[in-house]
Coordinates of C-alpha atoms in Angstrom, one line a residue:
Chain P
X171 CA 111.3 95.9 75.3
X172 CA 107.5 95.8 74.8
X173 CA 106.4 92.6 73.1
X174 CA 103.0 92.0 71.2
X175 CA 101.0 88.5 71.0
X176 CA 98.8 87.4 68.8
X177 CA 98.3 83.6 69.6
X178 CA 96.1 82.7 66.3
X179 CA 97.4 83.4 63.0
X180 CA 94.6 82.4 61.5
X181 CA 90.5 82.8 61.9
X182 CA 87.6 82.1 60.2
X183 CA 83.8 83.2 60.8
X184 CA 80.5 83.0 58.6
X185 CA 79.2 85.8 57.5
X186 CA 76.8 87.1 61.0
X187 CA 78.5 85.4 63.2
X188 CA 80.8 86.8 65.9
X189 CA 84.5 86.3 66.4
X190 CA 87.1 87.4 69.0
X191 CA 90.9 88.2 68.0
X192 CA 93.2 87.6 71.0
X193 CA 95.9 89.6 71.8
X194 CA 98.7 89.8 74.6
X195 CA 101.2 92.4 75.3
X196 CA 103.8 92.9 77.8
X197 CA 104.8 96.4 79.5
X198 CA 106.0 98.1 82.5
X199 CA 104.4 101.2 81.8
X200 CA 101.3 102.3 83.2
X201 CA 100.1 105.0 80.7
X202 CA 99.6 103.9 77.1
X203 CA 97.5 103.1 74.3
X204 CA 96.4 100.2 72.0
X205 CA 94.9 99.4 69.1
X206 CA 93.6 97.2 66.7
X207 CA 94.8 98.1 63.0
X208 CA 93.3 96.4 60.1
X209 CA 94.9 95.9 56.6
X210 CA 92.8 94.5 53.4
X211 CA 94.8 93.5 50.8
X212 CA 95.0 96.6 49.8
X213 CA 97.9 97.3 52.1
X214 CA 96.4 99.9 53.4
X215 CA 96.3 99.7 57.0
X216 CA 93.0 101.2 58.6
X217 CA 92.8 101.9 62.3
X218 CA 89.9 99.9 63.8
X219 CA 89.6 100.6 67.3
X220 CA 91.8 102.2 69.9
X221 CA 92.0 102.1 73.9
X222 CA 93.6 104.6 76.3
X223 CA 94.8 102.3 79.3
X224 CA 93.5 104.3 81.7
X225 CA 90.2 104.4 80.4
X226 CA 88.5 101.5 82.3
X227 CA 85.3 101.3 80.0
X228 CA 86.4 98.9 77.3
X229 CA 86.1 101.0 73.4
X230 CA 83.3 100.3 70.9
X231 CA 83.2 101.1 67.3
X232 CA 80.0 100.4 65.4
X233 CA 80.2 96.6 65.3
X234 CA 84.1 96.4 66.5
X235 CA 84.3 95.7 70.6
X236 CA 87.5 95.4 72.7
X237 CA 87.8 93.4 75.9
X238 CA 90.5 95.2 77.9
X239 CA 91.8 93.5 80.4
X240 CA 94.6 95.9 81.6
X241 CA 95.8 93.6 85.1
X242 CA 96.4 90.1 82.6
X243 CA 97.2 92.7 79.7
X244 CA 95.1 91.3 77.5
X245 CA 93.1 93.4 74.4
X246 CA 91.0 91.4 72.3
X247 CA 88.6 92.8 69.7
X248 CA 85.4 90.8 69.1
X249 CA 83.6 91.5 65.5
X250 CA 80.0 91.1 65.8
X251 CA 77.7 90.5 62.7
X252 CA 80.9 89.7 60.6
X253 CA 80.6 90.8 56.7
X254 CA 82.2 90.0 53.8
X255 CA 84.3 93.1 53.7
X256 CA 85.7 92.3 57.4
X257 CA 87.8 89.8 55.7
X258 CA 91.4 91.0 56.1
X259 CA 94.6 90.8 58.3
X260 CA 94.7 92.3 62.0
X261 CA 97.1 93.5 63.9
X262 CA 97.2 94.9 67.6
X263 CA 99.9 97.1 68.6
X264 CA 100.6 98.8 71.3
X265 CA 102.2 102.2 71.8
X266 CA 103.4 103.9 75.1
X267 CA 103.2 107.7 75.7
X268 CA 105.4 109.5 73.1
X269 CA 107.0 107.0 72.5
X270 CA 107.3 103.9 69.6
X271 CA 104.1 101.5 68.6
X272 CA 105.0 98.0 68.4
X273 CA 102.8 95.6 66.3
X274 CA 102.3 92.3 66.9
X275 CA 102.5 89.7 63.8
X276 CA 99.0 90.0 62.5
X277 CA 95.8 87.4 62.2
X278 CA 94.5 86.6 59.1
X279 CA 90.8 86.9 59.3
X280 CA 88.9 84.8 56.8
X281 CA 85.0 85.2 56.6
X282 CA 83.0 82.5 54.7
X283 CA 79.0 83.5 53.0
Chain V
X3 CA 91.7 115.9 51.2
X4 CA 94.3 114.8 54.1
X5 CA 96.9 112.3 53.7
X6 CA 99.9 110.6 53.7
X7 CA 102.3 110.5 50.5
X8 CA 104.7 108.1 50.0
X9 CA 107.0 107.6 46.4
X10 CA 107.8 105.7 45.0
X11 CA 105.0 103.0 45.3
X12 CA 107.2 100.3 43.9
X13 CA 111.0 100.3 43.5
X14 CA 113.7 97.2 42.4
X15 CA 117.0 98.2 42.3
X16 CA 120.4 96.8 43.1
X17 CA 122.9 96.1 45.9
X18 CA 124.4 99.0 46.9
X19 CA 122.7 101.7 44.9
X20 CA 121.5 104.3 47.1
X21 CA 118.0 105.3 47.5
X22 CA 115.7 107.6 49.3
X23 CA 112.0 106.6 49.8
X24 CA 110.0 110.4 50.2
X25 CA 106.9 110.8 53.1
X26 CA 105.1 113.9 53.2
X27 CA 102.2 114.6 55.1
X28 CA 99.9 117.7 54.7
X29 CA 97.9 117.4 57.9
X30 CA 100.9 119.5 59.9
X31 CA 101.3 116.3 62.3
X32 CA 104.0 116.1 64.7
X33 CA 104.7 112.9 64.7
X34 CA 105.8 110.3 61.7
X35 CA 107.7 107.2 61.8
X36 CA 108.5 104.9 59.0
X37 CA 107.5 101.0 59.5
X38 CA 109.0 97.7 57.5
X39 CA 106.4 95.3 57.1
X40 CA 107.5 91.7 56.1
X41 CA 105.6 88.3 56.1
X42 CA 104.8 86.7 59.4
X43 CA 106.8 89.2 61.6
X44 CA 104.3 91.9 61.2
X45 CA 105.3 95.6 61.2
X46 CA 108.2 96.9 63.1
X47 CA 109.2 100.6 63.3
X48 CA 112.7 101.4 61.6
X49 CA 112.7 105.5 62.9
X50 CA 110.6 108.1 64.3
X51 CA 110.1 111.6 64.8
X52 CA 108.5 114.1 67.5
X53 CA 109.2 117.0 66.1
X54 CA 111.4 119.2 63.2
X55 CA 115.4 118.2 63.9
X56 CA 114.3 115.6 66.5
X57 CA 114.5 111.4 65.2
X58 CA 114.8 108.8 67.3
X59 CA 115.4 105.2 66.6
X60 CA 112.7 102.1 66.3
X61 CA 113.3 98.6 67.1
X62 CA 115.0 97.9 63.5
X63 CA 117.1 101.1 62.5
X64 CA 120.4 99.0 60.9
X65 CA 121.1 100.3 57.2
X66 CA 118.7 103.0 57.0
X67 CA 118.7 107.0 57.5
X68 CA 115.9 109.6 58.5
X69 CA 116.2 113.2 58.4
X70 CA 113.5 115.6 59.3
X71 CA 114.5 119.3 58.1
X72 CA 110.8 119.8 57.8
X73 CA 107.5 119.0 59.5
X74 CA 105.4 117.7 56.5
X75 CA 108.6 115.7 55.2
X76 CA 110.0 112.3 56.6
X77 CA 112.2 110.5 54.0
X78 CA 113.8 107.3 54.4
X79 CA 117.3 106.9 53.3
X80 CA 118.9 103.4 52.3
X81 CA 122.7 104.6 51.8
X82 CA 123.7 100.8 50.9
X83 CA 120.9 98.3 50.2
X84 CA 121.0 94.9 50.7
X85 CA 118.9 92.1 49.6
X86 CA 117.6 91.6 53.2
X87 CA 116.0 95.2 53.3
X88 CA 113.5 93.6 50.9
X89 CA 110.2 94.6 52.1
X90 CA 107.1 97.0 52.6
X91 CA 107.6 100.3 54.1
X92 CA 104.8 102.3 55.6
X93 CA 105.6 105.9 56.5
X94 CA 103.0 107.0 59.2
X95 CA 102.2 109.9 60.7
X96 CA 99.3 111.8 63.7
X97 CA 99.2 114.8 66.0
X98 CA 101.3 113.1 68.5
X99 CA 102.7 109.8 69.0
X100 CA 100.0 108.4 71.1
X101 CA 97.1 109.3 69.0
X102 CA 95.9 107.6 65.4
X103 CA 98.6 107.6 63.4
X104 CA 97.5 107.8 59.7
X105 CA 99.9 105.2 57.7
X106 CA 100.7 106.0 53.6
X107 CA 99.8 103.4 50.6
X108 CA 103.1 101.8 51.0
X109 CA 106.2 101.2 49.4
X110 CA 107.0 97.8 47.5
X111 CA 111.0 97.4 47.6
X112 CA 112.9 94.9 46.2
X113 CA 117.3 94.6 46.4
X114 CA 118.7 92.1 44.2

């Protein structure tokens, strides 16, 4: 079975700065996709970014940037110029083709003025 | 506007008592799948669905039901709750399983 990691549970950041979210996964497959899903607390969960595998350039939203590292299976998403608004819970999940998406267990991002 | 429907938003009921949580989707997507959210274990996916007639199961399908007679509709079935089955359920749904999927408000349950 796939498995997701997300090593900090917590992070904070001022307002500005930059801050990277680490994730791990584990897989056997070689075509698949992941992404970074973010949830105020609203509930609503909000796709942030996503990454096809065999894509080698790493994905860039606005001011949302992965680090794909697809050999050490590693998908982090850096936040530059964090805001106020940014503050929320992450998750990375992962999701081979046609098949199920596995989350991992979140990190609560807390950004400070 | 496109979306993803779920009802009801919040629900307590008791051991036992049947109950079906509705999904319908109005952007003629493939693919849904319904997700249980609870504290510090993230989301994990309970069913999901390819096609019309075609359900598969996720990593936590014990004590729940899916049926999809229809392509915009994806209900969740809980034929005997128990208090574990406590939670937040997300029905999702996109084009195809490996693209966006676009995830409902939510569904607050609680089983005393």
């Amino acid at each position: 079975a796939q498995t997701v990691t997300q090593s900090q549970p917590e992070m904070s950041v001022q307002e500005a700065e930059t801050v990277t979210l680490s994730c791990t996964y584990d897989t056997s497959e070689s075509d698949y996709y992941l992404f970074w899903y973010k949830q105020p607390p609203s509930r609503q969960m909000i796709l942030v970014i996503r990454q096809e595998a065999y894509k080698q350039q790493n994905a860039t939203e606005n001011r949302f940037s992965v680090n794909f590292q697809k050999a050490a299976k590693s998908f982090s998403l850096k936040i530059s110029d964090s805001q106020l608004g940014d503050a929320a819970m992450y998750f990375c999940a992962y999701s081979p083709r046609y098949s199920t998406l596995t989350f991992g267990k979140g990190t609560m991002l807390l950004v400070s003025p | 506007e496109a979306q993803v429907t779920q009802n009801p938003r919040y629900l307590i009921t008791v051991t036992g008592k049947k109950l079906t949580v509705t999904c319908s989707q109005n952007m003629n997507h493939e693919y849904m799948s319904w997700y249980r959210q609870d504290p510090g274990l993230g989301l994990r996916q309970i069913y999901y669905s390819m096609n019309v007639e075609v359900t598969d199961k996720g990593d936590v399908p014990e004590g729940y039901k899916v049926s999809r007679k229809e392509k915009r509709n994806f209900p969740l079935i809980l034929e005997s709750p128990s208090p574990n089955q406590t939670s937040l359920y997300f029905c999702a749904s996109s084009p195809q399983g490996l693209d966006e999927q676009f995830f409902g408000p939510g569904t607050r349950l609680t089983v005393l």
